Each structure stands twice: as C-alpha cells, then as structure tokens.
mmCIF file of N, CA and C in Angstrom:
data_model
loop_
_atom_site.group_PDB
_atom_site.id
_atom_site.type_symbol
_atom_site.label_atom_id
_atom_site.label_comp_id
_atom_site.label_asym_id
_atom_site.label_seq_id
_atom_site.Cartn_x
_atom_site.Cartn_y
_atom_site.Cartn_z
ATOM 1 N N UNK A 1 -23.845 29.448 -19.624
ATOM 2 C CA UNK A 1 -23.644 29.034 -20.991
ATOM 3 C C UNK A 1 -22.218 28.508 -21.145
ATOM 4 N N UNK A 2 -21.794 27.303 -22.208
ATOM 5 C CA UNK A 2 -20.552 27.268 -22.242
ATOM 6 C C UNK A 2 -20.156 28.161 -23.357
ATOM 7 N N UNK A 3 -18.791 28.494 -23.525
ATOM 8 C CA UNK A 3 -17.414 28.506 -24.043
ATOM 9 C C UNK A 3 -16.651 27.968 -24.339
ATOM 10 N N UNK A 4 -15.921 28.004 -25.887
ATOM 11 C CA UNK A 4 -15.272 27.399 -26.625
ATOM 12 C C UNK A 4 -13.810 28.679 -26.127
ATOM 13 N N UNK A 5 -13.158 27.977 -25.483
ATOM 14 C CA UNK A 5 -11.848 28.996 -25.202
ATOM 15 C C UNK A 5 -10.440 28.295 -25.744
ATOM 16 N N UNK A 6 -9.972 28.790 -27.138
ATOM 17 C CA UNK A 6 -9.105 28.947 -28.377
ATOM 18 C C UNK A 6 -7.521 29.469 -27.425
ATOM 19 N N UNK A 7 -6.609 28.774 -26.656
ATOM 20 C CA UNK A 7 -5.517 29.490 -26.735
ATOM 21 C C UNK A 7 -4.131 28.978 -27.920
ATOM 22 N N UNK A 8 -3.863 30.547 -28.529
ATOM 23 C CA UNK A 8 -2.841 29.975 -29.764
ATOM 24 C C UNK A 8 -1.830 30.118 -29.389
ATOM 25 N N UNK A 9 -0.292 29.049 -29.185
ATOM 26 C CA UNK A 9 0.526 29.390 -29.344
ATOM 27 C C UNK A 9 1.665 30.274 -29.998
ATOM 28 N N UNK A 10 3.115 30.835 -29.056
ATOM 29 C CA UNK A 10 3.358 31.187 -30.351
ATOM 30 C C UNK A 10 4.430 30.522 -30.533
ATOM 31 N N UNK A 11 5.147 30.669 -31.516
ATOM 32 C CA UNK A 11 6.377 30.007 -32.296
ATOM 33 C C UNK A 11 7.054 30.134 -30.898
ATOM 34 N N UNK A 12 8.235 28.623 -30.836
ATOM 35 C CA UNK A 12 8.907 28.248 -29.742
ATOM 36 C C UNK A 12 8.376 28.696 -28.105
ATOM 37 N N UNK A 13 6.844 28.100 -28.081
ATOM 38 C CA UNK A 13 6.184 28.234 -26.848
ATOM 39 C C UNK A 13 6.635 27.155 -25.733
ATOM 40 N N UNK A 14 7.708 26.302 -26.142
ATOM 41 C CA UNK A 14 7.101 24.936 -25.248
ATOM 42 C C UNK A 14 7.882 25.164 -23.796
ATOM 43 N N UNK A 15 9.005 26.397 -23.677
ATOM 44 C CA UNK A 15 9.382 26.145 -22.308
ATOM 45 C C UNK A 15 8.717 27.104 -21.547
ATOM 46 N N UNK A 16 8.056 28.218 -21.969
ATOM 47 C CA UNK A 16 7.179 28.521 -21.471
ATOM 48 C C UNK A 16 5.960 28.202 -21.133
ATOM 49 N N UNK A 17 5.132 27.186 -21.807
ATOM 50 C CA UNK A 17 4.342 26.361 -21.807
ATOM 51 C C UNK A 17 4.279 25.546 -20.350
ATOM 52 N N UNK A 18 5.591 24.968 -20.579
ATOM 53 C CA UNK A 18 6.229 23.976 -19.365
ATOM 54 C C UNK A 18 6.379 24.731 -17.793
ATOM 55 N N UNK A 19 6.949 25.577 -18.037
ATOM 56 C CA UNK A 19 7.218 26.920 -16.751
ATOM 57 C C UNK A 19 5.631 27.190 -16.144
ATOM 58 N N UNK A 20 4.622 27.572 -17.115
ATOM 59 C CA UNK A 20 3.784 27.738 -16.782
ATOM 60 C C UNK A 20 2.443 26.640 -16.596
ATOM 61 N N UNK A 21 2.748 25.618 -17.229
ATOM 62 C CA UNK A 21 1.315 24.153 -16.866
ATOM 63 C C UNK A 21 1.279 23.842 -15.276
ATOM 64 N N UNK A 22 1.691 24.139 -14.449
ATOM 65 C CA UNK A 22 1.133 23.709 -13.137
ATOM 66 C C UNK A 22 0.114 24.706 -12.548
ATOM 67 N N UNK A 23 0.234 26.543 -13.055
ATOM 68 C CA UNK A 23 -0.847 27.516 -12.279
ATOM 69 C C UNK A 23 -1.405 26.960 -13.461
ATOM 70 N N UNK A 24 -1.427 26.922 -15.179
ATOM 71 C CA UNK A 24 -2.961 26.755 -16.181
ATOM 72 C C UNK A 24 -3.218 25.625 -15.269
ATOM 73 N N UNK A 25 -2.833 24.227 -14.683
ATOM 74 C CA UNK A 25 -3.662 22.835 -14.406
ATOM 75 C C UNK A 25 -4.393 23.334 -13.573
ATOM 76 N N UNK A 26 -4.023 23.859 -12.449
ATOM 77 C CA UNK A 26 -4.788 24.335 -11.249
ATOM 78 C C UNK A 26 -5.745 25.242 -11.646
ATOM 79 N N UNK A 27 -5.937 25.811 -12.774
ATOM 80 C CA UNK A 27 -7.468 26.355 -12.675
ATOM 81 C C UNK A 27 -8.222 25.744 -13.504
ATOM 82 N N UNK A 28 -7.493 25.165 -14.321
ATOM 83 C CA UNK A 28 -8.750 24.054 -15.240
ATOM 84 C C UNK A 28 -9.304 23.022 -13.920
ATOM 85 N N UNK A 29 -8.106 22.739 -12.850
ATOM 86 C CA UNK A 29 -8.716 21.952 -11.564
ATOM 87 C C UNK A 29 -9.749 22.520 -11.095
ATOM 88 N N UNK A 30 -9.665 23.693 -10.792
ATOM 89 C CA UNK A 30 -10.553 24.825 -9.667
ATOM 90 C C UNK A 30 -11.959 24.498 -10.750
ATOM 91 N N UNK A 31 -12.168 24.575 -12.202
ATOM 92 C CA UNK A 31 -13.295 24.559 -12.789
ATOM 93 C C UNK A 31 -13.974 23.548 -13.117
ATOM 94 N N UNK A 32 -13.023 22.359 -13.193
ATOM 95 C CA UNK A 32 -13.418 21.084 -13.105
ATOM 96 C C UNK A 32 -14.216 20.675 -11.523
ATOM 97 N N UNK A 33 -13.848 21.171 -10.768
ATOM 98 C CA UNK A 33 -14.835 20.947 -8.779
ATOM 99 C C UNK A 33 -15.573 21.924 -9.221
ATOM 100 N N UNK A 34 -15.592 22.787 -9.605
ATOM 101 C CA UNK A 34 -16.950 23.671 -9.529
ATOM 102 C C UNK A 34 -18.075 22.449 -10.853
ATOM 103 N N UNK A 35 -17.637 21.854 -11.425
ATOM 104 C CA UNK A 35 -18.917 21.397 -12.170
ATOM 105 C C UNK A 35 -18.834 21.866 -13.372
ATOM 106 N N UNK A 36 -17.839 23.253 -14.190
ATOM 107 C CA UNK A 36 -18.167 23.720 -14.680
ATOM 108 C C UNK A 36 -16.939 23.463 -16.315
ATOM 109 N N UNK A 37 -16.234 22.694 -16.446
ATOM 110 C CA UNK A 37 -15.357 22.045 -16.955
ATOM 111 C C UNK A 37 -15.955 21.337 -17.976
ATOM 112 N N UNK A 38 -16.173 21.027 -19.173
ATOM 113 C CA UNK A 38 -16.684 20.405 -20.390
ATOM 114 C C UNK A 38 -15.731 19.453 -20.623
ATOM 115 N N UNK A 39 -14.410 19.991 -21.222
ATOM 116 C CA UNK A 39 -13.019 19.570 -21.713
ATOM 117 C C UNK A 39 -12.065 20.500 -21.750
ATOM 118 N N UNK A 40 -11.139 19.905 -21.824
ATOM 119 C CA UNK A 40 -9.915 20.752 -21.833
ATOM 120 C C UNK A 40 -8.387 20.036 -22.874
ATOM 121 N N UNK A 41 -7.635 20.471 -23.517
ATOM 122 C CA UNK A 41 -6.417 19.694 -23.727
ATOM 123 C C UNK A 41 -5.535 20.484 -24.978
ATOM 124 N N UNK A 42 -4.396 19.997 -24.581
ATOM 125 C CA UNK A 42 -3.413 20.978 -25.943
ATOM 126 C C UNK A 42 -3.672 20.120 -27.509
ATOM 127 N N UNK A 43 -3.066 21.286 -28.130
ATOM 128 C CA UNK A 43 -3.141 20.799 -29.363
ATOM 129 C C UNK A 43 -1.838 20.120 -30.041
ATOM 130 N N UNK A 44 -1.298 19.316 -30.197
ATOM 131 C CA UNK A 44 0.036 19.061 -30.364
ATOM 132 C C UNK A 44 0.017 19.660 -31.769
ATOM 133 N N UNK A 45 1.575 20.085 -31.768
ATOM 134 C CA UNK A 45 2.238 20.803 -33.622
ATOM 135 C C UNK A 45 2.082 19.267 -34.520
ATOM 136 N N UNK A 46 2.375 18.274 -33.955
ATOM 137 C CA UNK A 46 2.160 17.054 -35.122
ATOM 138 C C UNK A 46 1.249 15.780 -34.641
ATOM 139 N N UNK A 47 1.315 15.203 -35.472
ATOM 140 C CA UNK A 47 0.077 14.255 -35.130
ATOM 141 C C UNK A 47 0.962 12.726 -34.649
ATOM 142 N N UNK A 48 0.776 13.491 -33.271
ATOM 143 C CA UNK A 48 1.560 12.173 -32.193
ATOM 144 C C UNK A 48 1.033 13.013 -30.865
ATOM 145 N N UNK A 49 0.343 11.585 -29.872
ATOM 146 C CA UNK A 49 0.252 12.142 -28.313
ATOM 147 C C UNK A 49 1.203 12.769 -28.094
ATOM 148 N N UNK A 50 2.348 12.150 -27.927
ATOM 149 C CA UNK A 50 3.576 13.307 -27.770
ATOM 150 C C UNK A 50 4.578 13.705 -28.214
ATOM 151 N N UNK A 51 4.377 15.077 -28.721
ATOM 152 C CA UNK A 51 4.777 15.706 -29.982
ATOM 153 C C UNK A 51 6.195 15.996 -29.628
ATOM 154 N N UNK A 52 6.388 15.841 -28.456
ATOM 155 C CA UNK A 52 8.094 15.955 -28.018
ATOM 156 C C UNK A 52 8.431 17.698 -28.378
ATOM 157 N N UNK A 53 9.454 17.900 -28.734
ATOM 158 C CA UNK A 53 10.344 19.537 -29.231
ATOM 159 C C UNK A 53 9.150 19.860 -30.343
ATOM 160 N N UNK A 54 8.486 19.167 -30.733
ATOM 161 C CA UNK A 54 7.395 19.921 -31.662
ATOM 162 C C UNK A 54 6.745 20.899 -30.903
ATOM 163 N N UNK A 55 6.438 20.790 -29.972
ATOM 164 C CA UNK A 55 4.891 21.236 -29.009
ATOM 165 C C UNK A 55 4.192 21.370 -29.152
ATOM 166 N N UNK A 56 3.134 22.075 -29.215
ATOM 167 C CA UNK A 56 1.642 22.693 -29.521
ATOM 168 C C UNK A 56 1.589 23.772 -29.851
ATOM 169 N N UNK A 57 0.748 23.853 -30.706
ATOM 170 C CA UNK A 57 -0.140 24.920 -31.553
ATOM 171 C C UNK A 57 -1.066 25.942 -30.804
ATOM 172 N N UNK A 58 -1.610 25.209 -29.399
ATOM 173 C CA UNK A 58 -2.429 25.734 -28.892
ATOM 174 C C UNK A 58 -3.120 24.966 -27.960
ATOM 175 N N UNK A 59 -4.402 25.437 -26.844
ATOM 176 C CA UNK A 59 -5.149 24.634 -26.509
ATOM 177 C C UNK A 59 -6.570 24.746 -26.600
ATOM 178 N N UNK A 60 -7.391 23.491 -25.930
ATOM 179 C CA UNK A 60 -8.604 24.325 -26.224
ATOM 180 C C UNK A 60 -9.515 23.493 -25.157
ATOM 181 N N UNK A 61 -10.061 24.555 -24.482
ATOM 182 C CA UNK A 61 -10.943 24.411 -22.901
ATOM 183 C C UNK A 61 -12.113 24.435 -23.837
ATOM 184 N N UNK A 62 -13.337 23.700 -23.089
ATOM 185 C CA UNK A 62 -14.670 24.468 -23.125
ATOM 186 C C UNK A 62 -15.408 24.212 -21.633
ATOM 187 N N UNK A 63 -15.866 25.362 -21.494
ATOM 188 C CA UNK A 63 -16.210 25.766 -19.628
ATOM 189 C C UNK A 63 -17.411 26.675 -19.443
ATOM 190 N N UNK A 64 -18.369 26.431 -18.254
ATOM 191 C CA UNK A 64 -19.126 27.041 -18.112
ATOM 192 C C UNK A 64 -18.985 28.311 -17.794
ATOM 193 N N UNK A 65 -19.198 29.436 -17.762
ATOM 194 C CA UNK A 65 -19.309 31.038 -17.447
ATOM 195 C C UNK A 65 -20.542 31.881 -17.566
ATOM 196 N N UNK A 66 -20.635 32.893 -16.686
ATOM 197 C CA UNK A 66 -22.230 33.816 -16.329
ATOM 198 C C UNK A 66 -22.204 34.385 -17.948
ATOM 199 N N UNK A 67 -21.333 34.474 -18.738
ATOM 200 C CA UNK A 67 -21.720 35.273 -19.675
ATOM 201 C C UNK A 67 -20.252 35.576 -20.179
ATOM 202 N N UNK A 68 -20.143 35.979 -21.194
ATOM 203 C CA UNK A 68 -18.880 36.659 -22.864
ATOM 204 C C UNK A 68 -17.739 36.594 -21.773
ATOM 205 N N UNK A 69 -18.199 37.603 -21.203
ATOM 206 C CA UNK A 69 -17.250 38.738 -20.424
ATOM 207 C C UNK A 69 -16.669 37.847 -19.315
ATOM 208 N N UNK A 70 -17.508 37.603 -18.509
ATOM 209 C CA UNK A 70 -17.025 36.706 -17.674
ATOM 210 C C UNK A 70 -15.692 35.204 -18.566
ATOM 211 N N UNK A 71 -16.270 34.938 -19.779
ATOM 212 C CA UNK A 71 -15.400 33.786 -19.803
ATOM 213 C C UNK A 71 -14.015 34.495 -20.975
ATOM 214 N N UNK A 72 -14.060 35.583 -21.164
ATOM 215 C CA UNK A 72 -13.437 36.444 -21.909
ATOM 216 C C UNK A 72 -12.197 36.930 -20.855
ATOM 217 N N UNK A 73 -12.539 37.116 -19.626
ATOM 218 C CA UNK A 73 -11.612 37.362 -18.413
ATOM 219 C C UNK A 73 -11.002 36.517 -17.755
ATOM 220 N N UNK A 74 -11.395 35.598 -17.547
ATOM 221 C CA UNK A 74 -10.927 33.829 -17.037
ATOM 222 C C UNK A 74 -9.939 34.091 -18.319
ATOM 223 N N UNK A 75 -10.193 33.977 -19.246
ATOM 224 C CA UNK A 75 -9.330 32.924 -20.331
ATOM 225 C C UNK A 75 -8.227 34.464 -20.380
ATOM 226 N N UNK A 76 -8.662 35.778 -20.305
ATOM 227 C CA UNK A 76 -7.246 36.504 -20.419
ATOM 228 C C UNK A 76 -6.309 36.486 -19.385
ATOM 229 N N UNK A 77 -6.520 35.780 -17.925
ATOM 230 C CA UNK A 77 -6.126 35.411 -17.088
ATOM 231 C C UNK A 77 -5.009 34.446 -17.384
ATOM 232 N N UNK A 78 -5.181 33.640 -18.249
ATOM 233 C CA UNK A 78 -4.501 32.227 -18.471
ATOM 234 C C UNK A 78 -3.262 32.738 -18.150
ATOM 235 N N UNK A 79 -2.650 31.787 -17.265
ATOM 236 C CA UNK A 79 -0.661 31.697 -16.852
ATOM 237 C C UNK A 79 -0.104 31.273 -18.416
ATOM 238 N N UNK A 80 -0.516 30.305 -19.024
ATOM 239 C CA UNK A 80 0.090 30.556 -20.600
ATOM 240 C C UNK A 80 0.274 32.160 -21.182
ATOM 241 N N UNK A 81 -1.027 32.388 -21.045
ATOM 242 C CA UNK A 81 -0.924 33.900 -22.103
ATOM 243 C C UNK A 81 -0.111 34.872 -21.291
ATOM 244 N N UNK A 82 0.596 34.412 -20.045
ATOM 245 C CA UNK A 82 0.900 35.601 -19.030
ATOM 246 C C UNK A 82 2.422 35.469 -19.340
ATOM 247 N N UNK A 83 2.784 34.093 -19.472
ATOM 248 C CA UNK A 83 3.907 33.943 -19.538
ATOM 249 C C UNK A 83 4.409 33.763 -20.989
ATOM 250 N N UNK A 84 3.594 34.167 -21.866
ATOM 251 C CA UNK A 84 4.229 34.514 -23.456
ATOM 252 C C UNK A 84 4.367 33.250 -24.299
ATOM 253 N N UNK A 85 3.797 31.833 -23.379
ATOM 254 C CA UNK A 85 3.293 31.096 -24.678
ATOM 255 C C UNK A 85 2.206 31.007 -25.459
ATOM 256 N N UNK A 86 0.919 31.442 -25.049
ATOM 257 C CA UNK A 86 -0.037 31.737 -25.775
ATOM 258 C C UNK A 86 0.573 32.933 -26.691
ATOM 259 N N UNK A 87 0.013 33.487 -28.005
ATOM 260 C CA UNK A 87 0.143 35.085 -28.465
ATOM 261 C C UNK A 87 -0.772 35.288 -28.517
ATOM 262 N N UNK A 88 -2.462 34.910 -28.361
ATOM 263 C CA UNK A 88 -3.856 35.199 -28.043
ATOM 264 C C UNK A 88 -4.533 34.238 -27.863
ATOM 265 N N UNK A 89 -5.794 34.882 -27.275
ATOM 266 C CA UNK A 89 -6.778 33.686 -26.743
ATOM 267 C C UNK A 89 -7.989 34.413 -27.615
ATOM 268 N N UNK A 90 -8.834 33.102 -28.455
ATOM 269 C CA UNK A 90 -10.070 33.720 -28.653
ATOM 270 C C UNK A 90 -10.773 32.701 -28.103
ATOM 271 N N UNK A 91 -12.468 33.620 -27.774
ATOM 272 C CA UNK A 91 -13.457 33.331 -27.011
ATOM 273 C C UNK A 91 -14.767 33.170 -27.621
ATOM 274 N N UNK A 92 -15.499 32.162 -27.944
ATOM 275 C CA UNK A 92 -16.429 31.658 -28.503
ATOM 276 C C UNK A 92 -17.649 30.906 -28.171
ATOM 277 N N UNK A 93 -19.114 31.824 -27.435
ATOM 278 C CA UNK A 93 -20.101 30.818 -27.303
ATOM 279 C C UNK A 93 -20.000 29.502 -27.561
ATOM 280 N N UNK A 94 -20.490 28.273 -26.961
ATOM 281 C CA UNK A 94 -20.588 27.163 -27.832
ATOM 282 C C UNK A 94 -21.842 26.620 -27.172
ATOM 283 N N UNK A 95 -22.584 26.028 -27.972
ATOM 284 C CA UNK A 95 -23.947 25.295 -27.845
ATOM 285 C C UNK A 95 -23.462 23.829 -28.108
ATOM 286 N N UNK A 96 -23.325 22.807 -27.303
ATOM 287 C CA UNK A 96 -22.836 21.267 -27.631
ATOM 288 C C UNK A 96 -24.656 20.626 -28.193
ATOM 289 N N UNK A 97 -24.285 19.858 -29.685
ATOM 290 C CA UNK A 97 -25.546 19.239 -29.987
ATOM 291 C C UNK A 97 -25.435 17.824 -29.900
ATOM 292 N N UNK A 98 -23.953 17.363 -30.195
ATOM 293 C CA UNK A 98 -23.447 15.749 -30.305
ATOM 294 C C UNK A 98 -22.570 15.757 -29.371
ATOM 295 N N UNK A 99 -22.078 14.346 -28.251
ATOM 296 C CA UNK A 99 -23.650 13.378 -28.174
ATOM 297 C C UNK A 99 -23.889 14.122 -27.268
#
C-alpha cells in the first residue's frame, strides 16, 4: 500500500537540513530502484523554487510499504528527523485516484 509521509520542519532547520540531504537522498534513491517511490520533494517556506535562507517547512515522500508500521519506521528513520531538522514526521495511508 502507499504512504503519504509528512516530514515538518523545525524553525531554523536549513543547516541541518543541508548536513543531512545526502543520507535522506540515498534512501529516497534505495526506494526509488526498489520500484517503490511515488514522489518525493521539500516544501519551500515561500513560494519560490528556491527559497534561499527561507528554507522549508517540510517534506513530503509518498512510498510503497508492507503496512503502517513498516512505513511508520522507514520515515522515523529519516537522517532529517535524526539530525533535528525535522521536529516530527506524520504517517498517512494514501489511496492515489488522479491521474
């Protein structure tokens, strides 16, 4: 089933963010070869590709997983949330209807 996986930044995340985007790329990589990768991408703080010293709000994956738990553990895994730019991740079934 997929997953809608919610990570929120927190206030002044972006050099941690930065410190940590090469282990988060490499497993959105690892899930993208498995097949199991929907989308993935940050959320910028303002409405510009690149939000520069603004940073992001957050990101948001959606990925295949055996089940809750399983994609509930991946995503508490995240090198963001490890390294204190996420302040939580929520985890959300998703059923895609469009297109």
């Amino acid at each position: 089933m997929w997953y809608a996986i919610k990570g929120n930044d927190r206030a002044e995340s972006l050099a941690a963010r930065m410190q940590a985007r090469p282990a988060h790329l490499a497993r959105l990589k690892a899930l993208a070869d498995e097949g199991r990768l929907k989308l993935a991408g940050p959320l910028p703080a303002i409405d510009a590709e690149d939000p520069g010293p603004a940073g992001f709000t957050g990101s948001l994956v959606v990925a295949e997983f055996a089940d809750l738990a399983a994609a509930r553990a991946w995503a508490d895994a995240d090198p963001y949330l490890e390294s204190g730019a996420y302040s939580h991740v929520d985890v959300w079934p998703f059923r895609q209807v469009l297109p």
